[in-house]
Tab-separated table of C-alpha atoms in Angstrom:
chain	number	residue	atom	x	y	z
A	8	UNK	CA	74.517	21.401	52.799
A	9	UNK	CA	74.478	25.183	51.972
A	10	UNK	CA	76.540	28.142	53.520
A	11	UNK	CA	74.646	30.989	54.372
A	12	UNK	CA	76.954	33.066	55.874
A	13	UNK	CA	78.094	35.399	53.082
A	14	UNK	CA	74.410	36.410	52.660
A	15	UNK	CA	74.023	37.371	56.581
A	16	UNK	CA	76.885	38.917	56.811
A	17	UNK	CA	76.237	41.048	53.446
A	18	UNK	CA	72.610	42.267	54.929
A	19	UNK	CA	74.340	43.147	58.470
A	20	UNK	CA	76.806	45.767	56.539
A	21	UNK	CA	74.322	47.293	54.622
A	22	UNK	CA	72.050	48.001	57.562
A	23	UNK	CA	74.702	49.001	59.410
A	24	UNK	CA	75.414	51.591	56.148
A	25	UNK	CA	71.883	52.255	55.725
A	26	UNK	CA	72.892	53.376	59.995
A	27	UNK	CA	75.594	55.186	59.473
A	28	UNK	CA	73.742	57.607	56.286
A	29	UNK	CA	70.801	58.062	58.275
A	30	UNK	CA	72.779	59.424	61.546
A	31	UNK	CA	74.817	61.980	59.017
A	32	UNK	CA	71.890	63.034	57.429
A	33	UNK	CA	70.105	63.447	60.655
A	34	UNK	CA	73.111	65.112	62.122
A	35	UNK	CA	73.765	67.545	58.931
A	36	UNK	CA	69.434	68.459	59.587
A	37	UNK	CA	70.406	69.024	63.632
A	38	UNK	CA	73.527	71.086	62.684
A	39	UNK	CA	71.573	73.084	59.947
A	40	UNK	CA	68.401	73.633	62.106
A	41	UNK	CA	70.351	74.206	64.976
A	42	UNK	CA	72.169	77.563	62.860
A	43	UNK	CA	68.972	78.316	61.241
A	44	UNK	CA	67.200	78.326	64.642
A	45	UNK	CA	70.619	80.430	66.369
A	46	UNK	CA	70.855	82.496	63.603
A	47	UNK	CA	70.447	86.025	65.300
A	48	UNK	CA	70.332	84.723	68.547
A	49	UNK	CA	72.447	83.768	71.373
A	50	UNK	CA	74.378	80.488	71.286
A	51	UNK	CA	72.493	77.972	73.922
A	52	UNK	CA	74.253	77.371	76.964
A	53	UNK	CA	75.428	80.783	77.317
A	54	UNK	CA	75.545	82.745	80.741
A	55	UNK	CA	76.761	86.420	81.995
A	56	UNK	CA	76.940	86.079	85.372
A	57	UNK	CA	73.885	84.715	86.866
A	58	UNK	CA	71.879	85.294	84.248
A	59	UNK	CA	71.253	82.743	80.728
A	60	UNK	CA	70.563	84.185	77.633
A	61	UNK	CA	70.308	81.392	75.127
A	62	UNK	CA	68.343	82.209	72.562
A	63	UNK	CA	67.544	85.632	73.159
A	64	UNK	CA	68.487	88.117	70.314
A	65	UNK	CA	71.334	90.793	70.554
A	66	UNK	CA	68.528	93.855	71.355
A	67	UNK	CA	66.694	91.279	73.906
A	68	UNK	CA	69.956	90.544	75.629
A	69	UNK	CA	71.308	94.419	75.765
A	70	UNK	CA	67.410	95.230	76.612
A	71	UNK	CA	67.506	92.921	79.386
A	72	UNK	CA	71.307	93.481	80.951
A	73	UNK	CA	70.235	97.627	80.987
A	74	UNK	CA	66.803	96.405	83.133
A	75	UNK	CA	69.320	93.843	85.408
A	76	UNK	CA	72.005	97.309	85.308
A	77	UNK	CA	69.728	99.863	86.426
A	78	UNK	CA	67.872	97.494	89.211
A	79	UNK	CA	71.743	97.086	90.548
A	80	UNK	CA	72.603	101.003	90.344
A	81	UNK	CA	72.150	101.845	93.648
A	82	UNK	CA	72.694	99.148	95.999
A	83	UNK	CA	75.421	99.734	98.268
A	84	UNK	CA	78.429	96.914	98.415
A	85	UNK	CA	78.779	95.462	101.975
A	86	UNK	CA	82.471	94.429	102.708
A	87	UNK	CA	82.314	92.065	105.967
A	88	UNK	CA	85.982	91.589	107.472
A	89	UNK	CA	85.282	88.289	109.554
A	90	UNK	CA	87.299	86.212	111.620
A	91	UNK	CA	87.628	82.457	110.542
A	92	UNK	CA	90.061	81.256	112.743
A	93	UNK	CA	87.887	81.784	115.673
A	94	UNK	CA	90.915	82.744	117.352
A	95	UNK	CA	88.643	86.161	119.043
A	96	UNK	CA	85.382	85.102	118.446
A	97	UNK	CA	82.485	87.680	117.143
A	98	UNK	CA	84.941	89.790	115.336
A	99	UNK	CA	83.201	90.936	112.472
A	100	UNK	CA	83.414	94.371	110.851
A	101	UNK	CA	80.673	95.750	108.094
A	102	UNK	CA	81.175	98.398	105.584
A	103	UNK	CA	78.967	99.792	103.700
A	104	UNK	CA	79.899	101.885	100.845
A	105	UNK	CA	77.905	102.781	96.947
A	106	UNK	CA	79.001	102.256	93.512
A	107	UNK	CA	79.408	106.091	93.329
A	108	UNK	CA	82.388	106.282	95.839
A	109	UNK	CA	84.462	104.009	93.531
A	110	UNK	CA	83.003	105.384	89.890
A	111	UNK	CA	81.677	101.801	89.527
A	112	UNK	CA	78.996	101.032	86.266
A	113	UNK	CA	78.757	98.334	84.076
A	114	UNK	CA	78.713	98.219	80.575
A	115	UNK	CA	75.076	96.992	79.197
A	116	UNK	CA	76.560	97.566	75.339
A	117	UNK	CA	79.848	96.383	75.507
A	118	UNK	CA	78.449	92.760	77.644
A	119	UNK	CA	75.547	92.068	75.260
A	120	UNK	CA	78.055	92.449	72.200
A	121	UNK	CA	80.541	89.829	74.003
A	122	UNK	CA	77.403	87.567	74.728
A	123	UNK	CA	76.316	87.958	70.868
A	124	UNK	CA	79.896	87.173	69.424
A	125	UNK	CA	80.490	83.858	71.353
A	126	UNK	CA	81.101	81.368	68.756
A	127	UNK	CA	80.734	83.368	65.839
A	128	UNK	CA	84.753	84.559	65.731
A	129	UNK	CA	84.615	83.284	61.712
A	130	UNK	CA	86.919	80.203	62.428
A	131	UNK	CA	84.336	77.662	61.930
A	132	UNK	CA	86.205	74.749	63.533
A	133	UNK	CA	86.873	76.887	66.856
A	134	UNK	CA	82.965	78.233	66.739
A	135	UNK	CA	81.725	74.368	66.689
A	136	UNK	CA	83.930	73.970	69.468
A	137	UNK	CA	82.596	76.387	71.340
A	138	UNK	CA	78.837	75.650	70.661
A	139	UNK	CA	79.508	72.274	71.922
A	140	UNK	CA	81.596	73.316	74.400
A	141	UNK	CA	78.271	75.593	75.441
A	142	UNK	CA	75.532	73.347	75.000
A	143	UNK	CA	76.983	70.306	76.977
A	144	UNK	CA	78.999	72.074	79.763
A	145	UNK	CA	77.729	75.692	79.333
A	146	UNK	CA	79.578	79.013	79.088
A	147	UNK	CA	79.352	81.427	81.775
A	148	UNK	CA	81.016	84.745	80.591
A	149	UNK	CA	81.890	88.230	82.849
A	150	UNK	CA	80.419	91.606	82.068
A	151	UNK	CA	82.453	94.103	81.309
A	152	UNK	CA	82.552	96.972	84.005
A	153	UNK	CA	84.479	100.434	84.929
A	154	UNK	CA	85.935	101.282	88.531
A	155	UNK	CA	88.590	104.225	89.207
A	156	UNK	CA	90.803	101.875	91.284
A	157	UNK	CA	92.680	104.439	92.591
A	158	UNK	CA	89.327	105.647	94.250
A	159	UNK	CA	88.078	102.018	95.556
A	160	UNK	CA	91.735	101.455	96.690
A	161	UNK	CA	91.466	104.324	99.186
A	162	UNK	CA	88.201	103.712	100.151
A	163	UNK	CA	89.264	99.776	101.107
A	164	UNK	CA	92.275	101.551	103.068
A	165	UNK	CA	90.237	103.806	105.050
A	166	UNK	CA	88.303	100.901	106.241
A	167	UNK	CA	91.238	98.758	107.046
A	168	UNK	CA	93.030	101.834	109.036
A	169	UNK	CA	89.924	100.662	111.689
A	170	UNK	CA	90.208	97.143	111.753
A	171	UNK	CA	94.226	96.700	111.192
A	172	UNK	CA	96.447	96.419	114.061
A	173	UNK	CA	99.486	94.524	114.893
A	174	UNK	CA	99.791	92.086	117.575
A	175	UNK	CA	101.610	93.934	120.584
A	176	UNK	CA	103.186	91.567	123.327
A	177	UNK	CA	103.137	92.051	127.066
A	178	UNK	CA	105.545	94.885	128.239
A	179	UNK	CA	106.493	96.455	131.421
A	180	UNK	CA	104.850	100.225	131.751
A	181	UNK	CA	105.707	102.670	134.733
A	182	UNK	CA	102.556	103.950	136.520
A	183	UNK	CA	102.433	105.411	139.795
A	184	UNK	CA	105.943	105.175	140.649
A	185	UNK	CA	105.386	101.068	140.027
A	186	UNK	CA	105.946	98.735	137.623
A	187	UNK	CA	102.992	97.369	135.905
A	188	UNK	CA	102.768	95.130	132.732
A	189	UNK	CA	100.204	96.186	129.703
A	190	UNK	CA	98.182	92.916	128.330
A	191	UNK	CA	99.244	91.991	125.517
A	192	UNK	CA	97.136	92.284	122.024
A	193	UNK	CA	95.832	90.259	119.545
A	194	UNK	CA	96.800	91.725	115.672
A	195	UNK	CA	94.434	92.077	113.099
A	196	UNK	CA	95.594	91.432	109.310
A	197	UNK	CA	93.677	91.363	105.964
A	198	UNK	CA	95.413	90.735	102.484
A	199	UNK	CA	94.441	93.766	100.498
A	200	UNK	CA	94.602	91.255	97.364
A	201	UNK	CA	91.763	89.036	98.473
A	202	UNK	CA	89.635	92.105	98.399
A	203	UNK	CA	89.954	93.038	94.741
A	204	UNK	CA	89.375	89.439	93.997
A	205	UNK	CA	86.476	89.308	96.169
A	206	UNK	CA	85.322	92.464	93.872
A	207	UNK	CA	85.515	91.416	90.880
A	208	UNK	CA	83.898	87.739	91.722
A	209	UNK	CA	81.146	89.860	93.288
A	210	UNK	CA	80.391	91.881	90.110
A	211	UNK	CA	80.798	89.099	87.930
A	212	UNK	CA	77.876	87.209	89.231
A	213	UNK	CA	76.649	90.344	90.156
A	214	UNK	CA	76.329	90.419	94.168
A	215	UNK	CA	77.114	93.048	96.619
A	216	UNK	CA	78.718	91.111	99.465
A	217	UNK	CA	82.671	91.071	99.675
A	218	UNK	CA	83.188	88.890	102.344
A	219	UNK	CA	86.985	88.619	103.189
A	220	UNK	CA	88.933	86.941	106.349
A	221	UNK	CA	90.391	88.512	108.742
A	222	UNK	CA	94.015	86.529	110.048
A	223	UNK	CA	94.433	86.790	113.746
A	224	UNK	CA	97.674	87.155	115.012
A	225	UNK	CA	98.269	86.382	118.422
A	226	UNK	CA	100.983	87.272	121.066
A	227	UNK	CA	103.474	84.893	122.259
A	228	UNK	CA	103.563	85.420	125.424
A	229	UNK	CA	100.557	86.035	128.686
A	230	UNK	CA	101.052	88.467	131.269
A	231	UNK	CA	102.273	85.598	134.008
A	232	UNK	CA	104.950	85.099	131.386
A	233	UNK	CA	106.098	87.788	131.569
A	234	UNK	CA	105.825	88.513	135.238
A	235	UNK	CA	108.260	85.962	135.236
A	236	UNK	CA	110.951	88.800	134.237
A	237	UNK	CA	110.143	91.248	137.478
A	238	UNK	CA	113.027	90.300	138.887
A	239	UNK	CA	115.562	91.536	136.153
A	240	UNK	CA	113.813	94.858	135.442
A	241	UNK	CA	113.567	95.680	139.190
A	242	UNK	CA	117.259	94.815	138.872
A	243	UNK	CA	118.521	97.211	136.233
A	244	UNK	CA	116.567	100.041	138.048
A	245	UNK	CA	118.058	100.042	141.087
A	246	UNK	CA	121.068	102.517	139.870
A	247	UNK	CA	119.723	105.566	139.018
A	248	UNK	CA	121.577	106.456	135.832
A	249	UNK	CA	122.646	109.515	133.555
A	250	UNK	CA	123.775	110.341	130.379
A	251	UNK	CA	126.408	113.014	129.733
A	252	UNK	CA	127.936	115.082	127.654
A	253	UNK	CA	130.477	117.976	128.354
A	254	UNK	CA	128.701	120.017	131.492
A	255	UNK	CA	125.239	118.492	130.096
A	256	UNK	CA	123.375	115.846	131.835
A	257	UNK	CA	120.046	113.757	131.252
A	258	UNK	CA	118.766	111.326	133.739
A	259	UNK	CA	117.121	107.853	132.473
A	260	UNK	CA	113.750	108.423	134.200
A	261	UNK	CA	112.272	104.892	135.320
A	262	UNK	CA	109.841	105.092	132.058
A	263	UNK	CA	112.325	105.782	129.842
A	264	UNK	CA	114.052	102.785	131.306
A	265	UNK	CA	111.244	100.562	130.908
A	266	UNK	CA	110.498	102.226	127.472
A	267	UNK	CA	114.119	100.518	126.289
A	268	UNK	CA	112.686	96.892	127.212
A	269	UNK	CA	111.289	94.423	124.992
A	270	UNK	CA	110.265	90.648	125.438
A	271	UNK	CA	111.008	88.445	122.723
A	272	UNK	CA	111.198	84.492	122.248
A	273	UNK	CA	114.302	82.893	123.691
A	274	UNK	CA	115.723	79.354	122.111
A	275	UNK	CA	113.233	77.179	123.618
A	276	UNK	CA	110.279	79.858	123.125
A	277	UNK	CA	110.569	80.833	126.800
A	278	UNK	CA	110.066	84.514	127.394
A	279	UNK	CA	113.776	86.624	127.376
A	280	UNK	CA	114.230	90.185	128.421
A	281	UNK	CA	116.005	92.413	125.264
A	282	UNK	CA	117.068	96.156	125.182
A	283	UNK	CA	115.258	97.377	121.938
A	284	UNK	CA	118.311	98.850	119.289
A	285	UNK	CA	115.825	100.945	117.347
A	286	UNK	CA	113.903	102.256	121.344
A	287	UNK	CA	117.198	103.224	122.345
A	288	UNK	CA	118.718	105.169	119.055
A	289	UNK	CA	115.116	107.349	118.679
A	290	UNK	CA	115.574	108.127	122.123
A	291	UNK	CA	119.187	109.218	121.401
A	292	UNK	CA	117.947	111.005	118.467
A	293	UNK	CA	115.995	113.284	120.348
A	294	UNK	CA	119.173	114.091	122.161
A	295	UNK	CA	121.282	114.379	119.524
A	296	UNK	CA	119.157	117.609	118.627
A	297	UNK	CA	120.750	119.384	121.589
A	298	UNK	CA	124.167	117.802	121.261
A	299	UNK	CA	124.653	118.135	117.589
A	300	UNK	CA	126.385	121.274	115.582
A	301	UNK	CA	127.358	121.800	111.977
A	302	UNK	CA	130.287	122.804	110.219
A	303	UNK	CA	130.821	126.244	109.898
A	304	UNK	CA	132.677	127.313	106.941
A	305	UNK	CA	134.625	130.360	106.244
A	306	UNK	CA	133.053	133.913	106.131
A	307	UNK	CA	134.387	136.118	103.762
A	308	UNK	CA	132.765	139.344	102.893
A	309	UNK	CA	134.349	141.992	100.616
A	310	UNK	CA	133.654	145.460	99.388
A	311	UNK	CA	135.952	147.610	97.437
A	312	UNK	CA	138.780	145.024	97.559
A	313	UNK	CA	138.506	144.768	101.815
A	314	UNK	CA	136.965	142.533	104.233
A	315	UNK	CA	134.101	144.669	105.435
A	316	UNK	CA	133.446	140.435	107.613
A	317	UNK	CA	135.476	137.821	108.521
A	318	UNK	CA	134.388	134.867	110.658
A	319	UNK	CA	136.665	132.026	110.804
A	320	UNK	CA	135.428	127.856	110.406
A	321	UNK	CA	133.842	125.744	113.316
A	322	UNK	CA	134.638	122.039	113.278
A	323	UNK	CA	130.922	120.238	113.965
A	324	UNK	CA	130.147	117.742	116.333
A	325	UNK	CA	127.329	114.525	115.682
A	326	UNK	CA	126.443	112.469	118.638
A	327	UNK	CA	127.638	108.732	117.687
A	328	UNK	CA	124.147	106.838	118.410
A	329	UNK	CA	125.271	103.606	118.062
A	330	UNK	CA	128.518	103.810	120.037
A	331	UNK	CA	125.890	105.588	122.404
A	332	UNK	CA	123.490	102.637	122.243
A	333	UNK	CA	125.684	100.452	123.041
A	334	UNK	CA	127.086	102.390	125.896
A	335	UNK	CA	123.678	102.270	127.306
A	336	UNK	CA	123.220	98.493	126.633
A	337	UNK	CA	126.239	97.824	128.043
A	338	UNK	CA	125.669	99.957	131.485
A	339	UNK	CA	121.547	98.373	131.903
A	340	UNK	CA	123.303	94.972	131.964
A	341	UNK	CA	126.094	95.499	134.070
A	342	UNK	CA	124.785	97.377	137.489
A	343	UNK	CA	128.162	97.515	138.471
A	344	UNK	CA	129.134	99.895	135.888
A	345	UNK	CA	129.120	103.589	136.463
A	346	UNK	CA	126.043	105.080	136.784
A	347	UNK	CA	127.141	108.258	134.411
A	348	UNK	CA	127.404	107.015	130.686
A	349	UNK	CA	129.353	109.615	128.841
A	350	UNK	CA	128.027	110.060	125.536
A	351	UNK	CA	130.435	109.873	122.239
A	352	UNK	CA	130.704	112.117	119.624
A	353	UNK	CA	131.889	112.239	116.004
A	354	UNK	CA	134.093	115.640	115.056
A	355	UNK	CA	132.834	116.924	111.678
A	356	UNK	CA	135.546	119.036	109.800
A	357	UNK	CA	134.821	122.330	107.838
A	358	UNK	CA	135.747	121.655	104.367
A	359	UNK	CA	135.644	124.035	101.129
A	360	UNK	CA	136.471	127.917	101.360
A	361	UNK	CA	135.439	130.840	101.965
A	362	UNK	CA	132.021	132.258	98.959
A	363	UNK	CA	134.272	134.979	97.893
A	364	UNK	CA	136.640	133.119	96.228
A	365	UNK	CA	140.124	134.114	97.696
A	366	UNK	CA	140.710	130.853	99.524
A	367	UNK	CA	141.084	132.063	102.605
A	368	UNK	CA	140.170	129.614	106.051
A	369	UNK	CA	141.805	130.621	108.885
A	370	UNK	CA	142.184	133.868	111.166
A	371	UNK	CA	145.869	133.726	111.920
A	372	UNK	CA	145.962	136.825	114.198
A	373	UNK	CA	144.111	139.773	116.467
A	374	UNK	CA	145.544	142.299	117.173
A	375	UNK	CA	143.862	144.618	119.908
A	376	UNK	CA	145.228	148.091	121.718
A	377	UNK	CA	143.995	150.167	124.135
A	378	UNK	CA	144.570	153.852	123.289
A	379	UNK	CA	142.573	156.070	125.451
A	380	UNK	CA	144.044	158.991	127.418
A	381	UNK	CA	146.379	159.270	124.513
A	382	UNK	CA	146.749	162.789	123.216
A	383	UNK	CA	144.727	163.825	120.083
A	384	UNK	CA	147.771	163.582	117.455
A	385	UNK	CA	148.293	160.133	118.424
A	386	UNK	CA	145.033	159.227	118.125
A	387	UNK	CA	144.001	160.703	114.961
A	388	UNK	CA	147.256	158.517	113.682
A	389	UNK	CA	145.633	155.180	115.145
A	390	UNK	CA	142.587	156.158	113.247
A	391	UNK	CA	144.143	156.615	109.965
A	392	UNK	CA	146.216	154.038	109.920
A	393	UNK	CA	143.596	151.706	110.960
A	394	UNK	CA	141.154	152.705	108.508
A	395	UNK	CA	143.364	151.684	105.806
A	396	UNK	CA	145.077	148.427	107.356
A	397	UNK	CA	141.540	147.258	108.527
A	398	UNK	CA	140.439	145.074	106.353
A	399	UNK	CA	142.946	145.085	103.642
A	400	UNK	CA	143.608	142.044	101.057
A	401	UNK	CA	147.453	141.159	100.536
A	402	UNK	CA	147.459	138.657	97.760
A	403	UNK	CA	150.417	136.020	97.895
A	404	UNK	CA	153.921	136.836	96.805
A	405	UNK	CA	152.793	140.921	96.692
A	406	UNK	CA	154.514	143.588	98.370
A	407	UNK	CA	152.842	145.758	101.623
């Protein structure tokens, strides 16, 4: 019996050999035809954008980017705000604005050179990786472009100063001596940041619609809600009030009043009456421009060693707003407090001396005589002897 097995297995290797040299060769013809063939062309696979330019030539591909440039020029960009909540259905805002308002061109040159140079960096294992990385999964690359951003940020914020608003709740208004309540408002907001991306994918694949969401932000409370809180408001204005200060005196008007009141989410979400810190202290600080005085520091004036002027330092006063705002708090919660709130001040002290330079701060005495009827002798005395006390400088520790 004879063993052929050694013999079979011998003629499977060296077809499988005979295999393996045929698929180099073949693969070392590809590779070379493929490099003779993509020479001075474009690496296949490659993109900018929307469009594919394997195989074209450098010129063909800056020749054809100035022609897709130039038909692009002078469209106008539409940026559509849209609401995708559906929260306020139909809310949709379109600008239109040109490349021109933002400085906006691309670069025909500077693209078709990027296009050209992909996979020919030098490095030949990263250049094969990138022609296979084109030719099985392709390679899309961005044009290269010029905005002032400065100028398209402006532009984008002159639109949103139209559509932005912020949500405003349900508050109590006075109108014809009654109270009424103004509906509340739904907010409009719109990340600035999704716009520039929404750019730049836009004039990557070269397109002229920025479509961006708009987020909806909606009130927390309906007008029944806070109808709810009549009863309390009608309950602080019963007492007509007044602030004061020294023989001054301003009434809190029934708007003003209402002006002071906010709603704002209680523990279990339910609708609470507040007193608004920040409504009541720019109120106040409308007041505090009649109720507030500086310092006053000493006035010295001198000419040939005498004070020719003399006016002697005022302490200030500053009306304490938040000792005042809570006064005011204080008396809308309790209605059996006293109607008059007397407003608090702070006492600001003159510090430094007088601009002369002799130190001097305080008038320590006046002296005043009445000399008329006197006979002429006596007053020609008074005269002289006022005309050279008046006035006069005695300097510490020196003799007069």
């Amino acid at each position: 019996m004879v063993n052929r097995s050694p013999r079979r297995f011998s003629s499977v290797r060296h077809k499988l050999l005979l295999l393996l040299y045929f698929s180099i060769i073949l693969g070392a013809f590809i590779f070379f035809a493929y490099h003779v063939i993509y020479a001075r062309k474009v690496v296949a696979g490659v993109s900018l954008g929307a469009l594919n330019f394997s195989g074209l030539s450098r010129s063909d591909v800056t020749n054809r980017l100035l022609l897709e440039f130039r038909a692009t020029e002078g469209k106008p960009f539409i940026l559509e705000l849209t609401d995708e909540s559906h929260a306020s259905p139909g809310d949709t805002f379109r600008y239109r604005f040109l490349p021109s308002d933002f400085d906006f061109s691309y670069e025909a040159t500077k693209s078709a050179e990027k296009v050209y140079r992909f996979a020919r960096s030098g490095n030949l294992f990263k250049d094969l990786n990138d022609e296979l990385r084109a030719i099985f999964f392709g390679i899309n690359l961005s044009p290269d472009y010029a905005y002032d951003r400065d100028k398209f940020n402006n532009l984008i914020r002159r639109y949103l100063s139209d559509v932005l608003r912020p949500s405003a709740e349900a508050a109590f208004r006075w109108e014809k001596d009654k109270i009424e309540i103004t509906p509340p408002q739904v907010g409009y907001a719109v990340d600035e940041s999704l716009i520039t991306g929404e750019l730049t994918r836009a004039l990557i694949n070269f397109e002229r619609v920025l479509t961006v969401p708009i987020v909806i932000t909606l009130p927390d409370f309906t007008v029944p809600e806070v109808e709810s809180l009549r009863g309390e408001v009608e309950k602080m204005m019963k007492i007509n009030r007044k602030l004061k200060y020294g023989e001054k005196e301003w009434p809190l008007s029934s708007p003003t009043i209402l002006s002071f009141l906010k709603v704002e989410s209680g523990p279990r979400g339910q609708p609470n009456l507040n007193i608004d810190r920040e409504a009541v202290g720019g109120y106040l600080k409308t007041l505090a421009q009649e109720i507030n005085r500086p310092t006053r520091l000493t006035v010295l004036e001198v000419k040939d060693k005498k004070a020719t002027r003399f006016v002697p330092p005022e302490t200030g006063i500053e009306l304490d707003i938040f000792t005042a705002t809570n006064l005011i708090r204080q008396s809308l919660w309790t209605p059996d407090l006293s109607a008059v709130v007397s407003l608090p001040v702070i006492k600001l002290t003159a510090r430094g001396v007088d601009s002369s330079g002799y130190g001097i701060r305080d008038l320590l005495a006046e002296g005043l005589t009445d000399f008329s009827g006197s006979i002429p002798g006596r007053i020609h005395n008074i005269k002289l002897a006022a005309s050279r006390l008046n006035g006069l400088l005695v300097a510490p520790g020196e003799l007069f």
